[in-house]
Amino acid sequence: MTVENLSLSEFKGAMLAVADGMIASKDLLTQADQAIGDGDHGIGMARGFEAVKAMLSEKNFAQIEEVFFSTGSSLLASIGGASGAIFGSFFMGAAKGVKGCIELDAQGFKNALASGLEMVKKRGGANIGDKTMVDALEPAVQAAMAYNGNSLGELCLQVYTAAEAGMQQTKTFTAKIGKAKTLGERTLGFADPGSISITLIFKFLSDYLEQMA
């Protein structure tokens, strides 16, 4: 059996599970960023999701949109820098795709992902091949749009799988945007830390849905 949708309280639980997973991934993300950056990505993401966890534990929500938006604004305020802006934009953009929803189903998640990607590209200006989180996020959105079923669990797994493949692909790119851009060829062979983060977010969401099923 797969999960068809998440109620508001279940979605809040899912986002708490994502926050826990991201906090636990601090060292993994730090090591990834030390290879081609200044090594602070793991610290920033952990700090951001600590803030998300605190916010989710304190606030009550009336709609799915509010959970997405509050997650994004928490990340924006607490991570700082480019990562805060981009990951904050993703979740705040995703909120636009689920306006008025009191549960999250497959179609709602597809809309949220598409809106999130649109906001990220507007904010950061990155495209496939620039070695950013877009390299994982855009294939994930394309996989979501190609999915024709009604199972949120199945959809999440496909989104995570596509993001993972996109993230692995970043090892073959040289960075064209952000701090890693100055390293040029030295970034070859390493995955982009932002693409690892968005892949992990989808992984923890997919894991949560699998456990529910």
Tab-separated table of C-alpha atoms in Angstrom:
chain	number	residue	atom	x	y	z
A	1	MET	CA	0.000	0.000	0.000
A	2	THR	CA	1.244	3.479	-0.827
A	3	VAL	CA	0.224	6.781	0.709
A	4	GLU	CA	-2.241	8.760	-1.442
A	5	ASN	CA	-2.046	12.027	0.497
A	6	LEU	CA	-0.982	13.679	3.735
A	7	SER	CA	-3.271	15.506	6.131
A	8	LEU	CA	-2.077	18.840	7.504
A	9	SER	CA	-0.774	17.244	10.718
A	10	GLU	CA	0.893	14.418	8.755
A	11	PHE	CA	2.597	16.921	6.461
A	12	LYS	CA	3.857	18.826	9.475
A	13	GLY	CA	5.229	15.503	10.768
A	14	ALA	CA	6.880	14.888	7.402
A	15	MET	CA	8.591	18.292	7.511
A	16	LEU	CA	9.792	17.611	11.070
A	17	ALA	CA	11.306	14.339	9.796
A	18	VAL	CA	13.003	16.249	6.958
A	19	ALA	CA	14.363	18.782	9.472
A	20	ASP	CA	15.768	15.979	11.672
A	21	GLY	CA	17.364	14.338	8.648
A	22	MET	CA	18.975	17.572	7.458
A	23	ILE	CA	20.336	18.353	10.934
A	24	ALA	CA	21.838	14.841	11.061
A	25	SER	CA	23.415	15.393	7.600
A	26	LYS	CA	25.538	18.333	8.785
A	27	ASP	CA	28.895	16.502	8.595
A	28	LEU	CA	28.138	14.902	5.219
A	29	LEU	CA	27.257	18.319	3.744
A	30	THR	CA	30.261	19.982	5.393
A	31	GLN	CA	32.615	17.449	3.792
A	32	ALA	CA	30.951	17.915	0.403
A	33	ASP	CA	31.387	21.681	0.652
A	34	GLN	CA	34.993	21.467	1.866
A	35	ALA	CA	35.837	19.778	-1.461
A	36	ILE	CA	34.703	22.693	-3.650
A	37	GLY	CA	33.664	25.516	-1.326
A	38	ASP	CA	34.359	27.106	2.042
A	39	GLY	CA	32.918	24.206	4.034
A	40	ASP	CA	30.052	26.085	5.662
A	41	HIS	CA	27.119	24.545	3.756
A	42	GLY	CA	26.520	21.790	6.315
A	43	ILE	CA	26.622	24.218	9.221
A	44	GLY	CA	24.233	26.581	7.455
A	45	MET	CA	21.734	23.888	6.485
A	46	ALA	CA	21.773	22.367	9.978
A	47	ARG	CA	21.215	25.820	11.504
A	48	GLY	CA	18.393	26.469	9.038
A	49	PHE	CA	16.584	23.232	9.795
A	50	GLU	CA	17.067	23.688	13.549
A	51	ALA	CA	15.094	26.922	13.063
A	52	VAL	CA	12.493	25.075	10.956
A	53	LYS	CA	12.131	22.403	13.648
A	54	ALA	CA	11.622	25.021	16.367
A	55	MET	CA	9.085	26.888	14.209
A	56	LEU	CA	7.115	23.716	13.353
A	57	SER	CA	7.002	22.715	17.021
A	58	GLU	CA	5.621	26.103	18.091
A	59	LYS	CA	3.206	27.078	15.316
A	60	ASN	CA	-0.233	25.847	14.345
A	61	PHE	CA	-1.250	25.867	10.698
A	62	ALA	CA	-4.563	26.050	8.867
A	63	GLN	CA	-3.242	25.143	5.387
A	64	ILE	CA	-0.408	23.235	3.684
A	65	GLU	CA	0.678	26.499	2.066
A	66	GLU	CA	1.509	27.965	5.491
A	67	VAL	CA	3.816	25.036	6.349
A	68	PHE	CA	5.764	25.480	3.103
A	69	PHE	CA	5.941	29.261	3.441
A	70	SER	CA	6.978	29.261	7.117
A	71	THR	CA	9.646	26.639	6.364
A	72	GLY	CA	11.020	28.833	3.584
A	73	SER	CA	11.006	32.018	5.634
A	74	SER	CA	12.724	30.207	8.544
A	75	LEU	CA	15.475	28.981	6.203
A	76	LEU	CA	15.853	32.410	4.613
A	77	ALA	CA	16.228	34.110	7.993
A	78	SER	CA	18.547	31.571	9.623
A	79	ILE	CA	20.913	30.220	6.955
A	80	GLY	CA	21.872	33.545	5.390
A	81	GLY	CA	23.890	33.916	2.196
A	82	ALA	CA	23.100	32.314	-1.134
A	83	SER	CA	21.930	28.999	0.357
A	84	GLY	CA	19.402	30.744	2.592
A	85	ALA	CA	18.035	32.705	-0.349
A	86	ILE	CA	17.809	29.696	-2.677
A	87	PHE	CA	16.396	27.113	-0.259
A	88	GLY	CA	14.104	29.718	1.277
A	89	SER	CA	12.889	30.596	-2.222
A	90	PHE	CA	12.206	26.943	-3.019
A	91	PHE	CA	9.861	26.421	-0.074
A	92	MET	CA	8.251	29.869	-0.321
A	93	GLY	CA	7.710	29.272	-4.043
A	94	ALA	CA	6.265	25.815	-3.316
A	95	ALA	CA	3.665	27.466	-1.072
A	96	LYS	CA	2.177	29.188	-4.151
A	97	GLY	CA	1.438	25.791	-5.700
A	98	VAL	CA	-0.794	24.607	-2.855
A	99	LYS	CA	-2.919	27.686	-2.087
A	100	GLY	CA	-6.031	26.771	-0.118
A	101	CYS	CA	-5.060	23.098	0.335
A	102	ILE	CA	-5.692	21.422	3.688
A	103	GLU	CA	-4.039	18.175	2.582
A	104	LEU	CA	-1.171	17.359	0.227
A	105	ASP	CA	-1.913	14.981	-2.635
A	106	ALA	CA	0.137	14.020	-5.706
A	107	GLN	CA	-1.183	16.869	-7.862
A	108	GLY	CA	-0.600	19.401	-5.107
A	109	PHE	CA	2.977	18.202	-4.647
A	110	LYS	CA	3.583	18.454	-8.397
A	111	ASN	CA	2.263	22.033	-8.365
A	112	ALA	CA	4.396	22.873	-5.320
A	113	LEU	CA	7.560	21.513	-6.947
A	114	ALA	CA	6.954	23.411	-10.182
A	115	SER	CA	6.313	26.682	-8.307
A	116	GLY	CA	9.370	26.088	-6.131
A	117	LEU	CA	11.632	25.547	-9.146
A	118	GLU	CA	10.260	28.654	-10.837
A	119	MET	CA	11.062	30.770	-7.773
A	120	VAL	CA	14.582	29.285	-7.446
A	121	LYS	CA	15.405	30.027	-11.089
A	122	LYS	CA	14.017	33.541	-10.778
A	123	ARG	CA	16.083	34.174	-7.644
A	124	GLY	CA	19.353	32.484	-8.625
A	125	GLY	CA	19.397	32.529	-12.423
A	126	ALA	CA	20.921	29.024	-12.599
A	127	ASN	CA	20.242	26.445	-15.294
A	128	ILE	CA	21.039	22.754	-15.778
A	129	GLY	CA	24.805	22.336	-16.114
A	130	ASP	CA	25.771	25.280	-13.879
A	131	LYS	CA	26.554	22.869	-10.984
A	132	THR	CA	23.933	24.090	-8.521
A	133	MET	CA	20.912	22.593	-6.753
A	134	VAL	CA	18.945	23.241	-9.983
A	135	ASP	CA	20.798	20.263	-11.508
A	136	ALA	CA	18.972	18.017	-9.025
A	137	LEU	CA	15.757	20.024	-8.652
A	138	GLU	CA	14.844	20.454	-12.325
A	139	PRO	CA	15.078	16.714	-13.203
A	140	ALA	CA	13.049	16.005	-10.044
A	141	VAL	CA	10.311	18.378	-11.241
A	142	GLN	CA	10.418	16.865	-14.746
A	143	ALA	CA	10.004	13.375	-13.230
A	144	ALA	CA	7.080	14.652	-11.146
A	145	MET	CA	5.357	16.094	-14.215
A	146	ALA	CA	5.792	12.777	-16.061
A	147	TYR	CA	4.105	10.841	-13.229
A	148	ASN	CA	0.458	10.030	-13.978
A	149	GLY	CA	-0.608	8.163	-10.830
A	150	ASN	CA	-2.363	9.309	-7.653
A	151	SER	CA	0.086	7.988	-5.045
A	152	LEU	CA	2.024	10.663	-3.198
A	153	GLY	CA	4.404	7.952	-1.956
A	154	GLU	CA	5.213	6.715	-5.478
A	155	LEU	CA	5.571	10.297	-6.719
A	156	CYS	CA	7.983	11.185	-3.901
A	157	LEU	CA	10.145	8.165	-4.653
A	158	GLN	CA	10.351	9.118	-8.335
A	159	VAL	CA	11.198	12.720	-7.420
A	160	TYR	CA	13.976	11.567	-5.076
A	161	THR	CA	15.372	9.100	-7.648
A	162	ALA	CA	15.508	11.792	-10.352
A	163	ALA	CA	17.113	14.300	-7.971
A	164	GLU	CA	19.742	11.714	-6.994
A	165	ALA	CA	20.622	11.114	-10.661
A	166	GLY	CA	20.830	14.873	-11.281
A	167	MET	CA	23.050	15.335	-8.232
A	168	GLN	CA	25.423	12.577	-9.414
A	169	GLN	CA	25.578	14.311	-12.804
A	170	THR	CA	26.972	17.477	-11.144
A	171	LYS	CA	30.265	15.606	-10.626
A	172	THR	CA	30.835	15.947	-14.389
A	173	PHE	CA	30.238	19.728	-14.427
A	174	THR	CA	32.485	22.657	-13.589
A	175	ALA	CA	30.868	25.323	-11.411
A	176	LYS	CA	29.582	28.340	-13.363
A	177	ILE	CA	27.785	30.150	-10.530
A	178	GLY	CA	28.569	30.982	-6.904
A	179	LYS	CA	31.740	30.724	-4.836
A	180	ALA	CA	32.880	27.469	-6.462
A	181	LYS	CA	33.026	29.203	-9.876
A	182	THR	CA	36.531	30.533	-9.106
A	183	LEU	CA	37.861	26.949	-8.740
A	184	GLY	CA	36.965	26.028	-12.326
A	185	GLU	CA	38.304	22.581	-13.288
A	186	ARG	CA	39.052	21.761	-9.635
A	187	THR	CA	35.308	21.291	-9.058
A	188	LEU	CA	35.225	18.307	-11.461
A	189	GLY	CA	34.614	14.952	-9.801
A	190	PHE	CA	32.717	16.427	-6.851
A	191	ALA	CA	28.950	16.742	-6.429
A	192	ASP	CA	27.502	20.189	-5.819
A	193	PRO	CA	26.613	20.523	-2.100
A	194	GLY	CA	23.318	22.333	-2.824
A	195	SER	CA	22.254	19.516	-5.139
A	196	ILE	CA	23.073	17.029	-2.357
A	197	SER	CA	20.892	19.030	0.058
A	198	ILE	CA	17.804	19.145	-2.172
A	199	THR	CA	18.235	15.410	-2.907
A	200	LEU	CA	18.377	14.667	0.825
A	201	ILE	CA	15.232	16.723	1.443
A	202	PHE	CA	13.381	14.554	-1.096
A	203	LYS	CA	14.944	11.388	0.343
A	204	PHE	CA	13.760	12.138	3.886
A	205	LEU	CA	10.282	12.999	2.597
A	206	SER	CA	10.157	9.756	0.613
A	207	ASP	CA	11.415	7.744	3.611
A	208	TYR	CA	8.683	9.252	5.805
A	209	LEU	CA	5.969	8.295	3.326
A	210	GLU	CA	7.396	4.783	2.997
A	211	GLN	CA	7.308	4.344	6.771
A	212	MET	CA	3.684	5.551	6.829
A	213	ALA	CA	2.720	2.993	4.196
